Amino acid sequence: MTAALHEIQAPVRGALEETVQTMRRLVEDDLPLIAEVSTHTLKMRGKMFRPTLALLASEVEGTPDHRAPTVAAIIELMHIATLVHDDSVDHSVLRRGLPSVNSLFSHEISVIMGDFLYTRALMALVRLEDLQLLRILTEAANQLTIGEMRQLAAVDALGFEEADYYALIRAKTAALLSAATETGARCGAAHHQHALRRYGECLGMAFQVADDILDYTEDASVTGKPSGNDLREHKVTLPLISALPALSPGARSRVDALFSTPSPDDAAISEVVGIVSDAGGLDRARQAGERFAAQAEEALAGIPESPVRGALVDAIAYVLDRRS
């Protein structure tokens, strides 16, 4: 049975509460508009999965240092900044059931607010005076930007191949999860820093594959965004990439028609979801996610047995079957 997220977070519950308070402190500002937008933005912090991983990594030897909650807060602020920017780029109106910053305020404020969150995170990071932490997280920030550019540069959407997809999600998702576990390890378990970096990277790959499958299979109550949104926005992810070689000419023509329609309707999206499923695209994508999950578990081989290690193992199953 897959562990619920609150069970995975149990070993670091106190540190997570400190992380939330640190996030609020880091974005405090006297300018009323910033205060208003920051208050709304922090409501979109979601389930705190990335800071959870950082805090768990810091405790694998049972001796986390005082920097761990601050590092966890920095990571979550960076993550929220990417969401704010993504919503603006995609013209999304909802994020986790709340109005996006761009829809509630404006696209201009959304772009600037994303920058504000990044700069506040970097200011806090510099104050820690640890060049290695700065290197890891600035490299991750760079990869996040490259991931977005990779996606925007894909002019021929249906020409997007499996290797392109893996390069994209390694930059867009795995980079920050890897940074979370590596920086967490540096705050208390430096001996395991390399193993935990590898764990975070593989977990991030599995996480994004699972997320892309959810877009084909679940509704907004699970994903926090409309089902089929990737197809609606002409984004090609692993389920479709895996299905394309197996499509009949007729099925391929329906996919081509959807991608040539500027604003496909729900019926067209539902039809293509069915085509992808019937062609085995979802099954092959799940197999890929399970391979990355297995690699994440292998990376934990040298981590000592403890409730924290158990939580890291449980996190692997959680990303493959996120329901709670």
XYZ file of C-alpha atoms in Angstrom:
324
model
C 0.000 0.000 0.000
C 1.415 3.386 -0.995
C 2.256 5.666 1.926
C 0.399 8.964 2.106
C 2.499 12.105 1.934
C 1.760 13.014 5.559
C 3.298 9.664 6.574
C 6.407 10.367 4.504
C 6.670 13.789 6.138
C 6.265 12.466 9.683
C 10.018 12.229 10.498
C 10.519 15.902 9.566
C 7.176 17.401 10.596
C 8.692 19.947 12.976
C 11.330 21.031 10.486
C 8.645 21.439 7.808
C 6.681 23.793 10.029
C 9.863 25.813 10.555
C 10.393 25.813 6.777
C 6.962 27.350 6.168
C 7.667 30.089 8.692
C 11.035 30.733 7.057
C 9.391 31.076 3.644
C 7.044 33.717 5.003
C 9.916 35.585 6.578
C 12.014 35.497 3.407
C 9.313 37.141 1.254
C 8.268 39.819 3.745
C 8.380 43.333 2.302
C 7.014 46.767 3.188
C 5.582 47.378 -0.291
C 1.823 46.617 -0.023
C 1.562 45.114 -3.516
C 4.407 42.674 -2.852
C 2.861 41.741 0.484
C -0.502 41.088 -1.167
C 0.885 39.020 -4.032
C 3.276 37.133 -1.729
C 0.432 36.144 0.589
C -1.519 34.735 -2.338
C 1.526 33.071 -3.867
C 2.471 31.198 -0.698
C -1.005 29.670 -0.653
C 0.067 27.848 -3.833
C 2.947 26.103 -2.093
C 1.059 22.829 -2.326
C 2.277 19.695 -0.592
C 5.877 20.779 0.137
C 7.296 17.660 -1.490
C 10.655 19.167 -2.488
C 11.425 20.658 0.917
C 10.340 17.357 2.464
C 13.007 15.580 0.418
C 15.636 18.138 1.414
C 14.811 17.746 5.097
C 14.756 13.946 4.915
C 18.141 13.980 3.169
C 19.534 16.190 5.937
C 18.503 13.641 8.566
C 19.705 10.328 7.099
C 22.548 10.269 9.662
C 20.390 11.770 12.403
C 22.418 14.979 12.692
C 20.829 17.749 10.565
C 22.344 21.196 11.022
C 20.512 24.465 11.589
C 20.615 25.411 7.876
C 18.305 22.627 6.703
C 14.941 24.466 7.099
C 16.364 27.537 5.353
C 17.641 25.438 2.457
C 14.258 23.708 2.255
C 12.512 27.109 2.176
C 14.840 28.336 -0.591
C 14.061 25.268 -2.693
C 10.304 25.707 -2.320
C 10.506 29.419 -3.194
C 12.436 28.509 -6.340
C 9.789 25.943 -7.194
C 6.933 28.385 -6.670
C 8.766 30.928 -8.837
C 8.796 28.426 -11.708
C 5.059 27.812 -11.262
C 4.307 31.536 -11.329
C 6.343 31.941 -14.508
C 4.839 28.804 -16.084
C 1.300 30.027 -15.461
C 2.112 33.337 -17.093
C 3.700 31.684 -20.138
C 0.804 29.226 -20.478
C -1.896 31.821 -19.656
C -3.211 29.438 -16.993
C -6.074 30.717 -14.867
C -5.849 28.181 -12.032
C -3.082 26.700 -9.939
C -3.989 24.093 -7.314
C -7.566 25.271 -7.308
C -6.650 28.915 -6.747
C -6.501 31.771 -9.261
C -3.037 31.992 -10.788
C -1.049 35.160 -10.114
C -1.392 36.247 -13.741
C -5.180 35.813 -13.730
C -5.742 37.453 -10.331
C -3.323 40.335 -10.846
C -1.659 40.620 -14.281
C 0.927 38.947 -16.499
C 3.366 41.753 -15.735
C 3.020 41.253 -11.993
C 3.305 37.489 -12.460
C 6.635 37.766 -14.282
C 8.039 40.233 -11.758
C 6.750 38.194 -8.811
C 8.494 35.095 -10.118
C 11.711 37.121 -10.330
C 11.127 38.436 -6.800
C 10.801 34.911 -5.389
C 13.994 33.834 -7.158
C 15.966 36.810 -5.901
C 14.714 36.435 -2.310
C 15.708 32.757 -2.439
C 19.174 33.647 -3.744
C 19.628 36.373 -1.131
C 18.897 33.830 1.599
C 21.253 31.362 -0.046
C 24.104 33.873 -0.169
C 23.636 34.600 3.538
C 24.412 30.946 4.293
C 27.971 31.591 2.999
C 28.398 28.090 1.549
C 29.781 28.134 -1.966
C 28.784 24.521 -2.628
C 25.143 25.174 -1.735
C 25.243 28.234 -3.986
C 26.747 26.203 -6.837
C 24.183 23.404 -6.598
C 21.135 25.654 -6.474
C 22.255 28.172 -9.089
C 23.009 25.280 -11.448
C 19.521 23.942 -10.770
C 18.017 27.378 -11.478
C 19.911 27.477 -14.749
C 18.616 24.032 -15.701
C 15.042 25.072 -14.920
C 15.400 27.950 -17.378
C 16.975 25.729 -20.019
C 14.113 23.258 -19.584
C 11.557 25.947 -20.315
C 13.520 27.078 -23.367
C 13.740 23.490 -24.616
C 9.965 23.287 -24.470
C 9.466 26.602 -26.260
C 12.054 25.672 -28.897
C 10.153 22.536 -29.934
C 8.616 23.994 -33.096
C 7.546 20.632 -34.560
C 5.671 19.238 -31.567
C 5.051 15.803 -33.063
C 8.706 15.559 -34.008
C 9.602 15.657 -30.301
C 11.337 12.341 -29.607
C 11.931 10.302 -26.476
C 15.486 11.587 -26.033
C 14.218 15.166 -26.329
C 11.589 14.462 -23.700
C 14.077 12.993 -21.223
C 16.430 15.951 -21.705
C 13.494 18.279 -21.068
C 12.259 16.660 -17.860
C 15.811 16.203 -16.540
C 16.184 19.987 -16.727
C 12.613 21.006 -15.914
C 11.869 18.672 -12.998
C 14.703 16.352 -12.006
C 17.235 19.169 -11.600
C 15.390 20.732 -8.665
C 14.583 17.436 -6.924
C 18.223 16.426 -7.298
C 19.306 19.783 -5.888
C 16.888 19.345 -2.989
C 18.316 16.021 -1.915
C 21.947 17.035 -2.554
C 21.719 20.300 -0.608
C 19.758 18.551 2.116
C 22.542 16.002 2.444
C 25.083 18.810 2.694
C 23.177 20.052 5.752
C 23.794 16.973 7.855
C 24.749 13.942 5.769
C 27.564 15.092 3.487
C 28.957 11.561 3.339
C 25.854 10.555 1.344
C 25.662 13.677 -0.826
C 26.429 11.920 -4.123
C 24.010 9.028 -3.500
C 21.215 11.364 -2.489
C 21.815 13.597 -5.511
C 21.410 10.513 -7.714
C 18.302 9.480 -5.794
C 16.742 12.903 -6.303
C 17.523 12.939 -10.008
C 15.967 9.522 -10.665
C 13.011 10.334 -8.429
C 12.492 13.562 -10.367
C 12.434 11.697 -13.667
C 9.874 9.224 -12.292
C 7.867 12.113 -10.829
C 7.524 13.930 -14.152
C 6.681 10.776 -16.115
C 3.953 9.996 -13.566
C 2.697 13.583 -13.733
C 2.451 13.416 -17.514
C 0.517 10.150 -17.286
C -1.888 11.774 -14.801
C -2.671 14.452 -17.350
C -4.137 11.679 -19.523
C -5.910 9.765 -16.782
C -7.080 12.003 -13.947
C -9.207 15.087 -13.400
C -8.351 18.422 -11.807
C -9.128 17.189 -8.289
C -5.961 15.068 -8.435
C -3.579 17.072 -10.607
C -4.637 20.588 -9.652
C -5.005 21.443 -13.340
C -7.442 20.415 -16.078
C -7.047 16.869 -17.406
C -5.762 16.790 -20.965
C -4.157 20.184 -20.526
C -0.920 19.085 -22.211
C -2.800 18.062 -25.356
C -4.838 21.258 -25.199
C -1.563 23.208 -25.222
C -0.013 20.952 -27.914
C 2.625 19.605 -25.533
C 3.982 16.202 -26.430
C 4.849 14.017 -23.425
C 5.930 10.400 -23.017
C 2.510 8.711 -23.343
C 1.990 10.223 -26.813
C 5.634 9.780 -27.851
C 5.381 6.100 -26.880
C 2.120 5.658 -28.790
C 2.978 7.392 -32.071
C 4.962 4.537 -33.701
C 2.055 2.128 -33.111
C -0.719 4.311 -34.548
C -2.721 3.348 -37.614
C -2.898 5.963 -40.400
C -6.428 6.850 -39.301
C -5.459 7.300 -35.662
C -2.406 9.332 -36.618
C -4.604 11.624 -38.718
C -6.777 12.327 -35.652
C -3.668 13.240 -33.641
C -2.418 15.457 -36.477
C -5.826 17.145 -36.630
C -5.746 17.963 -32.925
C -2.269 19.481 -33.187
C -3.285 21.568 -36.184
C -6.287 22.993 -34.299
C -5.374 26.131 -32.319
C -7.906 25.424 -29.557
C -8.980 21.762 -29.600
C -12.264 21.001 -27.853
C -12.866 18.440 -25.107
C -14.192 15.859 -27.573
C -11.019 15.971 -29.669
C -8.844 15.738 -26.570
C -10.857 12.807 -25.215
C -10.537 11.029 -28.561
C -6.745 11.388 -28.617
C -6.484 10.272 -24.988
C -8.318 7.098 -26.022
C -6.061 6.642 -29.055
C -2.923 6.948 -26.908
C -4.280 4.475 -24.357
C -5.361 1.934 -26.981
C -1.935 2.100 -28.637
C -0.186 1.226 -25.371
C 1.326 4.658 -24.815
C 0.242 4.856 -21.185
C 1.540 1.369 -20.394
C 4.943 2.055 -21.947
C 5.180 5.379 -20.118
C 4.390 3.632 -16.827
C 7.171 1.131 -17.495
C 9.616 3.984 -18.028
C 8.516 5.617 -14.773
C 9.020 2.330 -12.941
C 12.563 2.031 -14.346
C 13.466 5.464 -13.000
C 11.854 4.542 -9.675
C 13.981 1.398 -9.472
C 17.108 3.471 -10.115
C 16.104 5.848 -7.307
C 15.785 2.933 -4.900
C 19.168 1.551 -6.001
C 20.757 4.901 -5.124
C 19.646 4.415 -1.500
C 21.556 1.140 -1.124
C 24.237 2.675 1.100
C 21.900 4.762 3.247
C 21.613 3.410 6.826
C 18.313 1.874 7.890
C 16.104 4.322 9.782
C 12.608 5.840 9.650
C 14.089 8.567 7.436
C 15.407 6.034 4.928
C 12.022 4.334 5.020
C 10.371 7.647 4.196
C 12.713 8.145 1.233
C 11.790 4.684 -0.057
C 8.090 5.408 0.465
C 8.491 8.627 -1.510
C 9.373 6.560 -4.566
C 6.064 4.707 -4.513
C 4.274 7.958 -3.743
C 5.471 9.694 -6.899
C 4.257 6.786 -9.018
C 0.783 6.801 -7.473
C -0.002 10.279 -6.164
C -3.487 10.229 -4.678
C -3.052 11.891 -1.279
